[in-house]
Structure formats: structure tokens, C-alpha cells
Coordinates of C-alpha atoms in Angstrom, one line a residue:
Chain C
E1 CA 166.1 -11.4 273.4
A2 CA 164.3 -10.1 270.0
G3 CA 161.8 -7.3 270.9
V4 CA 158.4 -6.0 269.6
T5 CA 157.8 -6.5 266.2
Q6 CA 154.2 -5.6 264.4
F7 CA 153.7 -5.9 260.9
P8 CA 152.9 -3.6 258.8
S9 CA 155.3 -0.6 259.2
H10 CA 152.9 1.4 257.5
S11 CA 149.8 0.9 256.3
V12 CA 147.5 3.2 254.0
I13 CA 143.6 2.6 253.1
E14 CA 140.6 3.7 251.8
K15 CA 137.5 4.4 254.3
G16 CA 135.8 1.6 255.1
Q17 CA 138.3 -0.5 253.9
T18 CA 139.1 -3.6 256.7
V19 CA 142.6 -3.4 258.1
T20 CA 144.4 -6.6 260.5
L21 CA 147.5 -5.6 262.4
R22 CA 150.0 -7.8 264.2
C23 CA 152.5 -7.6 266.9
D24 CA 154.7 -10.5 267.9
P25 CA 155.6 -9.6 271.6
I26 CA 159.2 -10.6 273.2
S27 CA 158.8 -14.6 274.1
G28 CA 157.7 -15.6 277.1
H29 CA 156.0 -12.4 277.9
D30 CA 152.5 -13.1 279.0
N31 CA 151.5 -9.7 279.0
L32 CA 150.6 -7.7 275.9
Y33 CA 148.9 -3.8 274.9
W34 CA 148.0 -2.3 272.3
Y35 CA 148.1 1.4 272.4
R36 CA 147.2 4.1 269.6
R37 CA 148.4 7.5 269.6
V38 CA 147.0 10.5 267.4
M39 CA 149.2 13.3 265.8
G40 CA 150.3 15.3 269.2
K41 CA 148.0 13.4 271.4
E42 CA 149.2 11.4 274.4
I43 CA 150.2 7.5 274.5
K44 CA 146.2 6.1 274.9
F45 CA 145.6 2.8 276.1
L46 CA 143.8 0.4 274.1
L47 CA 143.3 -3.0 275.8
H48 CA 145.5 -5.4 277.7
F49 CA 146.3 -9.3 277.4
V50 CA 147.0 -11.3 279.5
K51 CA 148.7 -14.8 277.9
E52 CA 145.3 -15.6 275.5
S53 CA 143.0 -13.3 278.1
K54 CA 141.2 -9.9 277.5
Q55 CA 142.1 -8.6 281.4
D56 CA 140.8 -5.3 279.9
E57 CA 139.7 -3.5 277.3
S58 CA 138.3 -0.6 278.1
G59 CA 139.8 1.7 275.4
M60 CA 138.9 0.2 272.5
P61 CA 136.8 3.1 270.8
N62 CA 134.5 1.1 269.5
N63 CA 133.0 -2.5 267.8
R64 CA 134.6 -1.9 264.7
F65 CA 137.9 -3.0 266.2
L66 CA 138.8 -6.3 267.1
A67 CA 141.5 -7.7 269.3
E68 CA 142.9 -11.1 269.6
R69 CA 144.9 -13.0 270.9
T70 CA 144.5 -17.2 269.8
G71 CA 147.2 -19.5 272.2
G72 CA 148.6 -16.9 274.0
T73 CA 151.6 -15.8 271.6
Y74 CA 151.1 -12.5 268.7
S75 CA 148.1 -11.0 268.6
T76 CA 146.0 -9.1 266.2
L77 CA 144.6 -6.0 266.1
K78 CA 141.8 -5.5 263.2
V79 CA 139.2 -2.4 262.1
Q80 CA 136.4 -2.9 260.0
P81 CA 135.4 -0.7 258.8
A82 CA 138.1 2.0 259.1
E83 CA 137.1 5.8 259.3
L84 CA 139.2 8.0 259.2
E85 CA 139.8 9.4 262.7
D86 CA 141.2 5.9 262.9
S87 CA 144.6 7.0 261.5
G88 CA 147.2 7.2 264.3
V89 CA 150.1 5.1 264.8
Y90 CA 149.2 1.8 266.7
F91 CA 151.6 0.4 269.2
C92 CA 151.7 -3.1 270.5
A93 CA 154.4 -3.6 273.8
S94 CA 154.6 -6.4 276.2
S95 CA 155.7 -7.6 279.6
Q96 CA 157.1 -10.8 281.4
E97 CA 154.9 -9.9 284.2
G98 CA 152.3 -6.9 285.9
S99 CA 152.9 -3.6 284.7
Y100 CA 153.6 -2.6 288.7
N101 CA 157.0 -5.3 288.1
S102 CA 158.1 -5.0 285.0
P103 CA 158.3 -2.8 282.0
L104 CA 156.7 -2.0 279.0
H105 CA 158.3 -3.0 275.7
F106 CA 157.3 -1.7 272.5
G107 CA 156.8 -2.2 269.4
N108 CA 157.9 0.5 266.9
G109 CA 153.8 0.9 265.7
T110 CA 152.2 0.4 262.6
R111 CA 151.5 3.8 261.0
L112 CA 147.8 3.9 259.7
T113 CA 146.5 6.5 257.5
V114 CA 142.5 6.2 256.7
T115 CA 142.0 8.0 253.3
Chain A
G1 CA 139.0 9.2 285.8
E2 CA 141.7 8.0 284.3
N3 CA 144.3 10.9 284.0
V4 CA 147.5 12.1 283.3
E5 CA 148.3 15.6 282.1
Q6 CA 152.0 16.3 281.3
H7 CA 153.3 20.0 280.4
P8 CA 154.5 21.6 278.7
S9 CA 154.2 20.2 275.1
T10 CA 157.1 21.6 273.3
L11 CA 160.3 22.7 275.1
S12 CA 163.7 24.4 273.9
V13 CA 166.7 24.6 275.9
Q14 CA 170.0 25.6 275.1
E15 CA 173.0 22.9 275.3
G16 CA 173.9 22.5 278.7
D17 CA 171.0 23.9 280.2
S18 CA 168.6 22.3 281.9
A19 CA 165.4 20.9 281.0
V20 CA 162.3 20.3 283.2
I21 CA 159.4 17.8 282.4
K22 CA 156.1 18.2 285.3
C23 CA 153.3 15.6 285.1
T24 CA 150.0 15.5 287.0
Y25 CA 147.7 12.3 288.0
S26 CA 144.1 11.5 289.1
D27 CA 144.7 8.4 290.7
S28 CA 145.9 8.8 294.4
A29 CA 146.4 5.0 294.3
S30 CA 149.0 5.5 291.9
N31 CA 152.5 3.7 292.5
Y32 CA 154.7 3.6 289.6
F33 CA 155.2 6.6 287.5
P34 CA 157.9 5.1 284.8
W35 CA 158.7 7.6 281.2
Y36 CA 160.0 7.2 277.9
K37 CA 161.6 8.6 275.0
Q38 CA 160.7 8.7 271.8
E39 CA 163.7 9.7 268.9
L40 CA 162.2 10.1 265.5
G41 CA 160.7 7.1 263.9
K42 CA 161.5 5.0 266.8
R43 CA 160.1 2.9 269.8
P44 CA 159.4 4.8 272.7
Q45 CA 162.5 3.2 275.3
L46 CA 161.9 3.2 278.8
I47 CA 164.4 5.6 280.3
I48 CA 163.7 5.5 284.2
D49 CA 160.9 5.3 286.6
I50 CA 160.2 5.4 290.2
R51 CA 157.8 3.6 292.8
S52 CA 155.8 5.5 295.5
N53 CA 158.1 4.6 298.3
V54 CA 160.6 6.7 297.2
G55 CA 160.6 10.4 296.4
E56 CA 163.2 11.0 293.9
K57 CA 165.8 8.4 291.7
K58 CA 168.4 9.6 289.5
D59 CA 170.3 8.2 286.4
Q60 CA 173.4 9.9 285.7
R61 CA 172.2 13.3 283.9
I62 CA 168.2 12.1 284.2
A63 CA 166.0 12.4 287.5
V64 CA 162.9 11.7 288.8
T65 CA 160.8 13.6 291.3
L66 CA 157.3 12.7 292.5
N67 CA 155.4 14.8 295.0
K68 CA 152.8 11.7 296.4
T69 CA 150.4 14.0 298.3
A70 CA 150.1 16.5 295.2
K71 CA 149.9 13.3 292.7
H72 CA 152.9 15.0 290.5
F73 CA 155.9 14.1 289.4
S74 CA 158.7 15.7 287.2
L75 CA 161.8 14.7 285.0
H76 CA 165.2 16.6 285.3
I77 CA 167.7 16.5 282.7
T78 CA 170.7 18.5 283.4
E79 CA 173.7 19.5 280.9
T80 CA 171.3 18.4 278.5
Q81 CA 172.9 17.4 274.9
P82 CA 172.0 16.8 270.9
E83 CA 171.0 13.4 271.4
D84 CA 168.5 14.4 274.3
S85 CA 166.2 15.9 271.5
A86 CA 163.1 13.8 271.6
V87 CA 159.6 13.4 272.6
Y88 CA 159.2 12.6 276.1
F89 CA 155.9 10.4 277.8
C90 CA 155.5 10.5 281.1
A91 CA 152.9 7.6 282.1
A92 CA 151.0 6.3 285.3
L93 CA 149.9 3.1 286.8
F94 CA 146.5 2.7 287.7
H95 CA 146.7 0.2 290.0
S96 CA 142.6 -0.1 290.2
A97 CA 142.8 -0.8 286.2
S98 CA 146.6 -3.3 286.4
K99 CA 147.3 -0.3 282.7
I100 CA 150.2 2.6 282.2
I101 CA 148.0 5.5 281.3
F102 CA 150.8 8.1 279.3
G103 CA 150.2 12.0 279.2
S104 CA 150.5 13.5 275.8
G105 CA 154.1 13.8 275.9
T106 CA 156.4 16.7 275.6
R107 CA 159.0 17.7 272.4
L108 CA 162.1 19.0 273.8
S109 CA 164.5 20.4 271.2
I110 CA 168.3 21.0 272.3
R111 CA 169.7 24.1 270.6
P112 CA 173.0 24.1 269.3

């Protein structure tokens, strides 16, 4: 089966610009997660979708971040306007059932650099 | 709060020796603890996991132990090989929120 795919793999933008990251989960996986890793720190939870619904968005840093999953398939994460501290690697993961019953499958991540 | 502490942040061991990475978690209701390995430039991949109904699980050279009373769990890699070099992340499922929280990672280097 195809794995979780993320696009783009890298993005370099200037402070104040907008960037949209995309994640295509494994087909049939209802659960989709966004995580972020800043250099040397933990993989930090951002939010969790079950199908098209936001199950938990407690990790979203602020209202400059907007995640959507229209139709319950792929998801986008938009950062507008981007700030320097938004730099990091953004990972998407999907699982067939909830986290207890099935493992997370990660994408390769999008490395975002805000200059 | 929801927190997973991981130590050490870096670890260097001689090829053939054992490596141990330790984690603690804050939510006593957590019942699922996966470990992920991330090789340079690649995606994190699940290498082993343990549920709270067992105290130890082993898969070839990798083992994980869990002490629910103390709220800590550890990854043990025996007979280390060069391909074990990577960043390892522990994680815990915070049942109240049904989300996986990760530790800060351990960069393991295997010296030839």
C-alpha cells in the first residue's frame, strides 16, 4: 500500500508570507494527525482529525494555523502569516483506528524554513 | 499536564554493546507506549510498542520494559550494529485525550 505522503518536502518562505502544507494519508485511514518537530525537541502534537472532524486541536499554537480535511481524505495545514518560530519539520501521520488500536504511520515530513 | 520526558538526549556506544533509553510519563491512565526510530532524512517508523497489561516485550535485539507504578518505560537494544544509529522517540498515549505524546528524542550513535 502507498504510505503517507506529504507535499512539499521543503519550503522556504519569508516572514509574513503564507504556506500551505498537504498530507495524503494511507487510503482508508480515518485518523489523521499533524505534528511538528523543532530542532532538537520533541515531536509535538498539533491536531487530530477523525474523518473530516477535528477531534482534538489542543496543540495548535495560535490562530495563524488552520487545518482542514474536507471530505475526510487529504488534509492541509496553512500558516498565515508565517513567523520565524514556525520553522521546523511538520509531520503528518495516519492510523486506521484510534491510537490505542493501530499504530501511527508517518509521512516524510515538510521542512519549513521561515526567514 | 501531558508530558513525556526522555533521557539521554544523545548516546554513543561501541558496536556490539547495549544501549538503553529511558522515558517517564505524567498520565497514570496511559496504557500504550510506542517507540519510533527516525533515520537521517527519513520518516519516524514504529519499531516496538507495549501495552500496560504487560511489563516487558521483546523483538529480537530490541526490548521494552514498563513500570506502571513508577510511570517509566525503557528501550533496550542489545548487540548494537551500525544500522541502529538514528534518533529514537518514546511516546505515550494520553488516554484522556486519545493522542500520542512524544519525548524529545535520543540521538544514538554506534561507534565502529
